[in-house]
């Protein structure tokens, strides 16, 4: 009875850790784009923390399976299977989910690469743009708005809800 409760708690804990990790990695694009300050740093720090926890759980699970190889059950292996699937999905899957796919398709892009900073701007088909500027010492800034092209002139309006003139 005690072993069953312990296994159930382990399963729930590992499922929560894997779910949090997958949620944060899938939605990291929007976390980076819309959040800042302490919340951004906490959520960003949670990604490697949960990944390390998954790796440790995986190693513990494999050793537990090896120790109990004569009387293996699905309940004993399930937490390790969940961690294995999460790691394999993260490292090897060509079908990884990414919240950027929820945005409009990119029509064209431009970039700037300096010695201590870089920027890229995406012009989307729905006539919105996003400029992401990063630099040394953790500088990370996003600007968004609408764009319009007349000939070879691009007009950017940094107020998202109004049309560029």
Coordinates of N, CA, C and O in Angstrom, one line a residue:
X1 N 0.8 -1.2 0.0 CA 0.0 0.0 0.0 C 0.9 1.3 0.0 O 0.6 2.2 -0.7
X2 N 1.9 1.3 0.9 CA 2.8 2.5 0.9 C 3.5 2.7 -0.4 O 3.7 3.8 -0.8
X3 N 4.0 1.6 -1.0 CA 4.7 1.6 -2.2 C 3.8 2.2 -3.4 O 4.3 2.9 -4.2
X4 N 2.5 1.8 -3.4 CA 1.6 2.2 -4.4 C 1.4 3.7 -4.3 O 1.4 4.5 -5.3
X5 N 1.2 4.2 -3.0 CA 1.0 5.7 -2.8 C 2.3 6.4 -3.2 O 2.2 7.5 -3.8
X6 N 3.4 5.9 -2.9 CA 4.7 6.5 -3.3 C 4.9 6.6 -4.8 O 5.3 7.6 -5.3
X7 N 4.5 5.5 -5.5 CA 4.6 5.5 -6.9 C 3.6 6.4 -7.6 O 3.9 7.1 -8.5
X8 N 2.4 6.5 -7.0 CA 1.4 7.4 -7.5 C 1.8 8.9 -7.4 O 1.7 9.7 -8.3
X9 N 2.4 9.2 -6.2 CA 2.9 10.6 -6.0 C 4.0 10.9 -7.0 O 4.1 12.0 -7.5
X10 N 4.9 9.9 -7.2 CA 6.0 10.1 -8.1 C 5.5 10.3 -9.5 O 6.0 11.2 -10.2
X11 N 4.5 9.6 -9.9 CA 3.9 9.7 -11.2 C 3.3 11.1 -11.4 O 3.6 11.8 -12.4
X12 N 2.6 11.6 -10.4 CA 1.9 12.9 -10.5 C 3.0 14.0 -10.5 O 2.9 14.9 -11.3
X13 N 4.0 13.9 -9.7 CA 5.0 14.9 -9.6 C 5.8 15.0 -11.0 O 6.0 16.1 -11.5
X14 N 6.1 13.8 -11.5 CA 6.9 13.8 -12.8 C 6.0 14.3 -13.9 O 6.5 15.0 -14.8
X15 N 4.7 14.0 -13.9 CA 3.8 14.5 -14.9 C 3.7 16.0 -14.9 O 3.7 16.7 -15.9
X16 N 3.6 16.6 -13.6 CA 3.5 18.0 -13.5 C 4.8 18.7 -13.9 O 4.8 19.7 -14.7
X17 N 6.0 18.2 -13.6 CA 7.2 18.8 -14.0 C 7.4 18.7 -15.5 O 7.8 19.7 -16.1
X18 N 7.1 17.6 -16.1 CA 7.2 17.5 -17.6 C 6.2 18.4 -18.2 O 6.5 19.1 -19.2
X19 N 5.0 18.6 -17.7 CA 4.0 19.4 -18.3 C 4.4 20.9 -18.2 O 4.2 21.7 -19.2
X20 N 4.9 21.3 -17.1 CA 5.4 22.7 -16.9 C 6.5 23.0 -17.9 O 6.5 24.0 -18.5
X21 N 7.5 22.0 -18.0 CA 8.6 22.2 -18.9 C 8.1 22.3 -20.4 O 8.5 23.3 -21.1
X22 N 7.2 21.4 -20.8 CA 6.7 21.5 -22.1 C 5.9 22.8 -22.4 O 6.0 23.4 -23.4
X23 N 5.1 23.2 -21.4 CA 4.3 24.4 -21.6 C 5.2 25.6 -21.7 O 5.0 26.5 -22.6
X24 N 6.2 25.7 -20.9 CA 7.1 26.9 -21.0 C 7.9 26.9 -22.3 O 8.2 27.9 -22.9
X25 N 8.4 25.7 -22.7 CA 9.2 25.7 -24.0 C 8.3 25.9 -25.2 O 8.7 26.6 -26.2
X26 N 7.1 25.5 -25.2 CA 6.2 25.7 -26.3 C 5.8 27.2 -26.4 O 5.7 27.7 -27.5
X27 N 5.5 27.8 -25.3 CA 5.0 29.2 -25.3 C 6.2 30.2 -25.0 O 5.9 31.3 -24.7
X28 N 7.4 29.8 -25.1 CA 8.5 30.7 -24.8 C 8.5 31.9 -25.7 O 8.9 33.0 -25.2
X29 N 8.2 31.8 -26.9 CA 8.1 32.9 -27.9 C 7.2 34.0 -27.3 O 7.6 35.2 -27.3
X30 N 6.0 33.7 -26.8 CA 5.1 34.7 -26.3 C 5.5 35.1 -24.9 O 5.3 36.3 -24.6
X31 N 6.1 34.3 -24.1 CA 6.7 34.7 -22.8 C 7.7 35.8 -23.0 O 7.7 36.8 -22.4
X32 N 8.6 35.5 -24.0 CA 9.7 36.5 -24.3 C 9.1 37.8 -24.8 O 9.5 38.9 -24.5
X33 N 8.1 37.7 -25.7 CA 7.5 38.9 -26.4 C 6.7 39.7 -25.5 O 6.8 41.0 -25.5
X34 N 5.9 39.1 -24.6 CA 4.9 39.9 -23.9 C 5.2 40.1 -22.4 O 4.6 41.0 -21.7
X35 N 6.1 39.3 -21.8 CA 6.4 39.5 -20.4 C 7.7 40.1 -20.2 O 8.6 40.0 -21.0
X36 N 7.9 40.8 -19.1 CA 9.2 41.4 -18.7 C 9.3 41.4 -17.2 O 8.4 41.0 -16.5
X37 N 10.5 41.8 -16.8 CA 10.7 41.9 -15.4 C 10.9 40.6 -14.7 O 11.4 39.6 -15.2
X38 N 10.5 40.5 -13.4 CA 10.6 39.4 -12.6 C 9.9 38.1 -13.1 O 10.5 37.0 -13.1
X39 N 8.7 38.3 -13.6 CA 7.9 37.2 -14.1 C 8.7 36.5 -15.3 O 8.8 35.3 -15.4
X40 N 9.2 37.3 -16.2 CA 9.9 36.8 -17.3 C 11.2 36.0 -16.8 O 11.4 34.9 -17.3
X41 N 11.9 36.6 -15.9 CA 13.1 35.9 -15.4 C 12.8 34.6 -14.7 O 13.5 33.6 -14.8
X42 N 11.7 34.6 -13.9 CA 11.3 33.4 -13.2 C 10.9 32.3 -14.2 O 11.4 31.1 -14.1
X43 N 10.1 32.6 -15.2 CA 9.6 31.6 -16.1 C 10.8 31.1 -17.0 O 10.9 29.9 -17.3
X44 N 11.7 32.0 -17.3 CA 12.9 31.6 -18.1 C 13.8 30.7 -17.3 O 14.3 29.7 -17.8
X45 N 14.0 31.0 -16.0 CA 14.8 30.2 -15.2 C 14.1 28.8 -14.9 O 14.9 27.8 -14.7
X46 N 12.8 28.8 -14.9 CA 12.1 27.5 -14.7 C 12.4 26.5 -15.8 O 12.3 25.3 -15.6
X47 N 12.7 26.9 -17.0 CA 13.0 26.0 -18.1 C 14.2 25.1 -17.8 O 14.0 23.9 -17.9
X48 N 15.4 25.6 -17.6 CA 16.5 24.7 -17.3 C 16.3 24.0 -16.0 O 16.8 22.8 -15.8
X49 N 15.6 24.6 -15.0 CA 15.4 23.9 -13.7 C 14.6 22.7 -13.9 O 14.9 21.6 -13.4
X50 N 13.5 22.8 -14.6 CA 12.6 21.7 -14.8 C 13.3 20.6 -15.7 O 13.1 19.4 -15.5
X51 N 14.1 21.1 -16.7 CA 14.8 20.1 -17.6 C 15.8 19.3 -16.7 O 15.9 18.1 -16.9
X52 N 16.5 19.9 -15.9 CA 17.5 19.2 -15.0 C 16.7 18.3 -14.1 O 17.2 17.1 -13.9
X53 N 15.6 18.7 -13.6 CA 14.7 17.8 -12.7 C 14.3 16.6 -13.5 O 14.3 15.5 -13.0
X54 N 13.9 16.8 -14.8 CA 13.5 15.7 -15.6 C 14.7 14.7 -15.8 O 14.5 13.5 -15.8
X55 N 15.9 15.2 -16.1 CA 17.1 14.4 -16.3 C 17.4 13.6 -15.0 O 17.7 12.4 -15.1
X56 N 17.3 14.3 -13.9 CA 17.6 13.6 -12.6 C 16.5 12.5 -12.4 O 16.8 11.3 -12.0
X57 N 15.3 12.8 -12.6 CA 14.2 11.8 -12.5 C 14.4 10.6 -13.4 O 14.1 9.5 -13.1
X58 N 14.8 10.9 -14.6 CA 15.1 9.8 -15.6 C 16.2 8.9 -15.1 O 16.0 7.7 -15.1
X59 N 17.3 9.5 -14.6 CA 18.4 8.6 -14.1 C 17.9 7.8 -12.9 O 18.2 6.6 -12.8
X60 N 17.2 8.4 -11.9 CA 16.6 7.7 -10.8 C 15.7 6.6 -11.2 O 15.7 5.5 -10.7
X61 N 14.8 6.9 -12.2 CA 13.9 5.9 -12.7 C 14.6 4.7 -13.4 O 14.2 3.6 -13.2
X62 N 15.6 5.0 -14.1 CA 16.3 3.9 -14.8 C 17.0 3.0 -13.7 O 17.0 1.8 -13.8
X63 N 17.6 3.6 -12.7 CA 18.2 2.8 -11.6 C 17.2 2.0 -10.9 O 17.4 0.9 -10.5
X64 N 16.0 2.6 -10.7 CA 14.9 1.9 -10.0 C 14.5 0.7 -10.8 O 14.2 -0.4 -10.3
X65 N 14.4 0.9 -12.1 CA 14.0 -0.2 -13.0 C 15.0 -1.3 -13.0 O 14.7 -2.5 -13.0
X66 N 16.3 -0.9 -13.0 CA 17.4 -1.9 -13.0 C 17.3 -2.7 -11.7 O 17.5 -3.9 -11.6
X67 N 17.1 -2.0 -10.5 CA 17.1 -2.7 -9.2 C 15.9 -3.6 -9.1 O 15.9 -4.7 -8.5
X68 N 14.7 -3.3 -9.7 CA 13.5 -4.1 -9.6 C 13.2 -4.8 -10.9 O 12.0 -5.1 -11.2
X69 N 14.2 -5.2 -11.7 CA 14.0 -5.8 -13.0 C 13.3 -7.2 -12.9 O 12.6 -7.6 -13.9
X70 N 13.3 -7.8 -11.8 CA 12.6 -9.1 -11.7 C 11.1 -9.0 -11.5 O 10.3 -9.9 -11.9
X71 N 10.6 -7.9 -10.9 CA 9.2 -7.7 -10.8 C 8.8 -6.3 -11.2 O 8.2 -5.5 -10.5
X72 N 9.0 -6.1 -12.5 CA 8.6 -4.8 -13.1 C 7.1 -4.7 -13.3 O 6.5 -5.7 -13.7
X73 N 6.5 -3.6 -13.1 CA 5.1 -3.3 -13.4 C 5.1 -2.0 -14.2 O 6.0 -1.2 -14.2
X74 N 4.0 -1.8 -14.9 CA 3.8 -0.6 -15.6 C 3.8 0.7 -14.7 O 4.3 1.7 -15.0
X75 N 3.2 0.5 -13.5 CA 3.2 1.6 -12.5 C 4.6 2.0 -12.1 O 4.9 3.2 -11.9
X76 N 5.5 1.1 -12.0 CA 6.9 1.4 -11.6 C 7.6 2.1 -12.8 O 8.4 3.0 -12.6
X77 N 7.3 1.7 -14.0 CA 8.0 2.2 -15.2 C 7.4 3.5 -15.7 O 8.0 4.3 -16.5
X78 N 6.1 3.8 -15.4 CA 5.4 4.9 -16.1 C 6.1 6.3 -15.8 O 6.2 7.1 -16.8
X79 N 6.5 6.6 -14.6 CA 7.2 7.9 -14.4 C 8.4 8.1 -15.3 O 8.7 9.1 -15.9
X80 N 9.2 7.0 -15.4 CA 10.4 7.0 -16.3 C 10.0 7.1 -17.8 O 10.7 7.8 -18.5
X81 N 8.9 6.5 -18.1 CA 8.5 6.6 -19.5 C 8.0 8.0 -19.9 O 8.4 8.5 -20.9
X82 N 7.3 8.6 -18.9 CA 6.9 10.0 -19.2 C 8.1 10.9 -19.3 O 8.2 11.8 -20.2
X83 N 9.1 10.8 -18.5 CA 10.3 11.6 -18.6 C 11.1 11.3 -19.9 O 11.6 12.2 -20.5
X84 N 11.1 10.0 -20.3 CA 11.8 9.7 -21.5 C 11.2 10.3 -22.7 O 11.8 10.8 -23.6
X85 N 9.8 10.2 -22.8 CA 9.1 10.8 -23.9 C 9.3 12.3 -23.9 O 9.5 12.9 -25.0
X86 N 9.3 13.0 -22.8 CA 9.6 14.4 -22.8 C 10.9 14.8 -23.3 O 11.1 15.7 -24.1
X87 N 12.0 14.0 -22.8 CA 13.3 14.3 -23.3 C 13.5 14.0 -24.8 O 14.0 14.8 -25.5
X88 N 12.9 12.9 -25.2 CA 13.0 12.6 -26.7 C 12.3 13.6 -27.5 O 12.8 14.0 -28.6
X89 N 11.1 14.0 -27.1 CA 10.3 15.0 -27.8 C 11.1 16.3 -27.9 O 11.2 17.0 -29.0
X90 N 11.7 16.7 -26.8 CA 12.5 18.0 -26.8 C 13.7 17.9 -27.6 O 14.0 18.9 -28.4
X91 N 14.4 16.9 -27.6 CA 15.7 16.8 -28.3 C 15.6 16.3 -29.7 O 16.4 16.7 -30.6
X92 N 14.7 15.5 -30.0 CA 14.7 14.8 -31.4 C 13.5 15.1 -32.3 O 13.6 14.8 -33.5
X93 N 12.4 15.5 -31.7 CA 11.2 15.6 -32.5 C 11.2 16.7 -33.6 O 11.5 17.9 -33.2
X94 N 11.0 16.4 -34.8 CA 10.9 17.4 -35.9 C 9.5 18.1 -35.8 O 9.3 19.1 -36.5
X95 N 8.6 17.6 -35.1 CA 7.2 18.1 -35.0 C 7.0 18.9 -33.7 O 5.9 19.0 -33.2
X96 N 8.0 19.6 -33.2 CA 7.9 20.3 -31.9 C 6.9 21.5 -32.1 O 6.9 22.2 -33.1
X97 N 6.1 21.7 -31.1 CA 5.1 22.8 -31.1 C 5.8 24.0 -30.7 O 6.7 24.0 -29.9
X98 N 5.4 25.1 -31.3 CA 6.0 26.5 -31.0 C 4.8 27.5 -31.1 O 4.1 27.5 -32.1
X99 N 4.7 28.3 -30.1 CA 3.6 29.3 -30.2 C 3.8 30.4 -31.2 O 2.8 31.0 -31.6
X100 N 4.9 30.5 -31.8 CA 5.1 31.4 -32.9 C 4.3 31.0 -34.1 O 3.9 31.9 -34.9
X101 N 4.0 29.8 -34.2 CA 3.1 29.3 -35.3 C 1.7 29.8 -35.3 O 0.9 29.7 -36.2
X102 N 1.3 30.3 -34.1 CA 0.0 30.9 -33.9 C -0.1 32.3 -34.6 O -1.2 32.8 -34.8
X103 N 1.1 32.9 -34.8 CA 1.1 34.2 -35.4 C 1.0 34.1 -36.9 O 1.1 33.0 -37.5
X104 N 0.7 35.2 -37.6 CA 0.6 35.3 -39.0 C 1.9 34.9 -39.7 O 3.0 35.1 -39.1
X105 N 1.9 34.4 -40.9 CA 3.1 33.9 -41.6 C 4.0 35.1 -41.9 O 3.5 36.2 -42.2
X106 N 5.3 34.9 -42.0 CA 6.2 36.0 -42.2 C 6.3 36.2 -43.7 O 6.5 35.3 -44.5
X107 N 6.1 37.5 -44.1 CA 6.2 37.8 -45.6 C 7.7 38.1 -45.9 O 8.2 37.6 -46.9
X108 N 8.4 38.9 -45.1 CA 9.8 39.0 -45.3 C 10.4 39.5 -44.0 O 9.7 39.9 -43.0
X109 N 11.8 39.4 -43.9 CA 12.5 39.7 -42.6 C 13.7 40.4 -42.9 O 14.3 40.4 -44.0
X110 N 14.3 41.1 -41.9 CA 15.5 41.8 -42.0 C 16.3 41.6 -40.6 O 15.6 41.3 -39.6
X111 N 17.6 41.8 -40.7 CA 18.3 41.6 -39.4 C 19.5 42.5 -39.4 O 20.0 43.0 -40.4
X112 N 20.0 42.8 -38.2 CA 21.2 43.6 -37.9 C 22.0 42.8 -36.9 O 21.5 42.3 -35.9
X113 N 23.3 42.6 -37.2 CA 24.2 42.0 -36.2 C 25.4 42.9 -35.9 O 26.2 43.2 -36.8
X114 N 25.4 43.3 -34.7 CA 26.5 44.1 -34.2 C 27.5 43.3 -33.4 O 27.4 42.1 -33.4
X115 N 28.4 43.9 -32.8 CA 29.4 43.2 -32.0 C 28.8 42.8 -30.6 O 29.1 41.7 -30.1
X116 N 28.0 43.6 -30.1 CA 27.4 43.3 -28.8 C 25.9 43.3 -28.8 O 25.2 43.2 -27.7
X117 N 25.3 43.4 -29.9 CA 23.8 43.4 -30.0 C 23.4 42.9 -31.4 O 24.2 42.9 -32.3
X118 N 22.1 42.6 -31.5 CA 21.6 42.1 -32.7 C 20.1 42.4 -32.7 O 19.5 42.6 -31.6
X119 N 19.5 42.5 -33.9 CA 18.1 42.8 -34.0 C 17.6 42.1 -35.2 O 18.3 41.9 -36.2
X120 N 16.3 41.7 -35.1 CA 15.7 41.2 -36.3 C 14.2 41.7 -36.3 O 13.6 41.9 -35.3
X121 N 13.7 41.9 -37.5 CA 12.4 42.4 -37.7 C 11.7 41.5 -38.7 O 12.2 41.1 -39.7
X122 N 10.5 41.1 -38.3 CA 9.6 40.3 -39.1 C 8.4 41.0 -39.6 O 7.7 41.7 -38.8
X123 N 8.2 41.0 -40.9 CA 7.0 41.7 -41.4 C 6.1 40.6 -41.8 O 6.4 39.7 -42.7
X124 N 4.9 40.5 -41.1 CA 4.0 39.4 -41.3 C 2.9 39.8 -42.4 O 2.7 40.9 -42.7
X125 N 2.3 38.7 -42.9 CA 1.3 38.9 -43.9 C 0.1 39.7 -43.5 O -0.6 40.3 -44.3
X126 N -0.2 39.7 -42.2 CA -1.4 40.4 -41.7 C -1.0 41.9 -41.5 O -1.8 42.6 -40.8
X127 N 0.1 42.3 -42.0 CA 0.6 43.7 -42.0 C 1.0 44.2 -40.6 O 1.0 45.4 -40.3
X128 N 1.4 43.3 -39.7 CA 2.0 43.6 -38.5 C 3.5 43.3 -38.5 O 3.9 42.5 -39.4
X129 N 4.2 44.0 -37.7 CA 5.7 43.7 -37.6 C 6.1 43.6 -36.2 O 5.4 44.0 -35.3
X130 N 7.2 42.9 -36.0 CA 7.8 42.8 -34.6 C 9.3 42.9 -34.8 O 9.9 42.3 -35.6
X131 N 9.8 43.8 -34.0 CA 11.2 44.1 -34.0 C 11.7 43.6 -32.6 O 11.3 44.0 -31.6
X132 N 12.7 42.7 -32.7 CA 13.2 42.1 -31.4 C 14.7 42.5 -31.4 O 15.5 42.0 -32.3
X133 N 15.1 43.2 -30.4 CA 16.4 43.7 -30.2 C 17.0 43.1 -29.0 O 16.5 43.2 -27.9
X134 N 18.2 42.4 -29.1 CA 18.8 41.8 -27.9 C 20.3 42.3 -27.9 O 20.8 42.7 -29.0
X135 N 20.8 42.3 -26.7 CA 22.2 42.8 -26.6 C 22.9 42.2 -25.4 O 22.3 41.3 -24.7
X136 N 24.1 42.6 -25.2 CA 24.9 42.1 -24.1 C 24.3 42.5 -22.8 O 23.5 43.4 -22.7
X137 N 24.6 41.8 -21.8 CA 24.2 42.0 -20.4 C 22.6 41.9 -20.2 O 22.0 42.5 -19.5
X138 N 22.1 41.0 -21.0 CA 20.6 40.7 -20.9 C 19.7 41.6 -21.5 O 18.5 41.6 -21.2
X139 N 20.1 42.5 -22.4 CA 19.2 43.5 -23.0 C 18.2 42.7 -23.9 O 18.7 41.9 -24.8
X140 N 17.0 43.0 -23.8 CA 15.9 42.2 -24.6 C 14.7 43.2 -24.7 O 14.1 43.5 -23.7
X141 N 14.5 43.6 -25.9 CA 13.4 44.6 -26.1 C 12.6 44.2 -27.4 O 13.1 43.7 -28.4
X142 N 11.3 44.3 -27.3 CA 10.4 44.1 -28.4 C 9.6 45.3 -28.8 O 9.2 46.0 -27.9
X143 N 9.5 45.6 -30.1 CA 8.6 46.6 -30.5 C 7.7 46.0 -31.6 O 8.1 45.2 -32.4
X144 N 6.4 46.4 -31.5 CA 5.4 45.8 -32.5 C 4.6 47.0 -33.1 O 4.6 48.1 -32.5
X145 N 4.0 46.7 -34.2 CA 3.1 47.7 -34.8 C 2.6 47.2 -36.2 O 2.6 46.0 -36.4
X146 N 2.2 48.1 -37.0 CA 1.7 47.8 -38.3 C 2.6 48.4 -39.4 O 3.3 49.4 -39.1
X147 N 2.6 47.8 -40.5 CA 3.5 48.3 -41.6 C 2.7 48.4 -42.9 O 1.7 47.8 -43.0
X148 N 3.2 49.2 -43.8 CA 2.6 49.4 -45.1 C 3.7 49.7 -46.1 O 4.7 50.3 -45.8
X149 N 3.6 49.1 -47.3 CA 4.6 49.3 -48.3 C 4.0 50.0 -49.5 O 3.0 49.6 -50.0
X150 N 4.7 51.1 -50.0 CA 4.3 51.8 -51.2 C 5.6 51.8 -52.1 O 6.6 52.5 -51.7
X151 N 5.6 51.0 -53.1 CA 6.8 50.9 -53.9 C 7.9 50.2 -53.1 O 7.8 49.1 -52.7
X152 N 9.0 51.0 -53.0 CA 10.1 50.4 -52.2 C 10.3 51.2 -50.8 O 11.3 51.1 -50.2
X153 N 9.2 51.8 -50.4 CA 9.2 52.5 -49.1 C 8.3 51.8 -48.1 O 7.2 51.5 -48.4
X154 N 8.9 51.5 -47.0 CA 8.2 50.9 -45.9 C 7.8 51.9 -44.8 O 8.7 52.7 -44.4
X155 N 6.6 52.0 -44.4 CA 6.2 52.9 -43.3 C 5.8 52.0 -42.2 O 5.0 51.1 -42.3
X156 N 6.4 52.3 -41.0 CA 6.1 51.5 -39.8 C 5.4 52.4 -38.8 O 5.7 53.6 -38.6
X157 N 4.3 51.9 -38.2 CA 3.6 52.6 -37.2 C 3.6 51.7 -36.0 O 3.1 50.6 -35.9
X158 N 4.2 52.3 -34.9 CA 4.5 51.5 -33.7 C 3.2 51.4 -32.8 O 3.3 50.7 -31.8
X159 N 2.2 52.1 -33.2 CA 0.9 51.9 -32.5 C 0.1 50.8 -33.2 O -0.3 51.0 -34.4
X160 N -0.1 49.7 -32.5 CA -0.6 48.5 -33.2 C -2.0 48.7 -33.8 O -2.3 48.1 -34.8
X161 N -2.9 49.5 -33.3 CA -4.2 49.5 -33.7 C -4.5 50.5 -34.8 O -5.6 50.6 -35.3
X162 N -3.6 51.3 -35.2 CA -3.8 52.3 -36.3 C -3.1 51.9 -37.5 O -2.1 51.2 -37.5
X163 N -3.6 52.4 -38.7 CA -2.9 52.1 -39.9 C -1.8 53.1 -40.2 O -2.0 54.3 -39.9
X164 N -0.7 52.7 -40.8 CA 0.4 53.6 -41.2 C -0.1 54.5 -42.3 O -0.9 54.0 -43.2
X165 N 0.4 55.7 -42.4 CA 0.0 56.6 -43.5 C 1.0 56.5 -44.6 O 2.1 56.3 -44.5

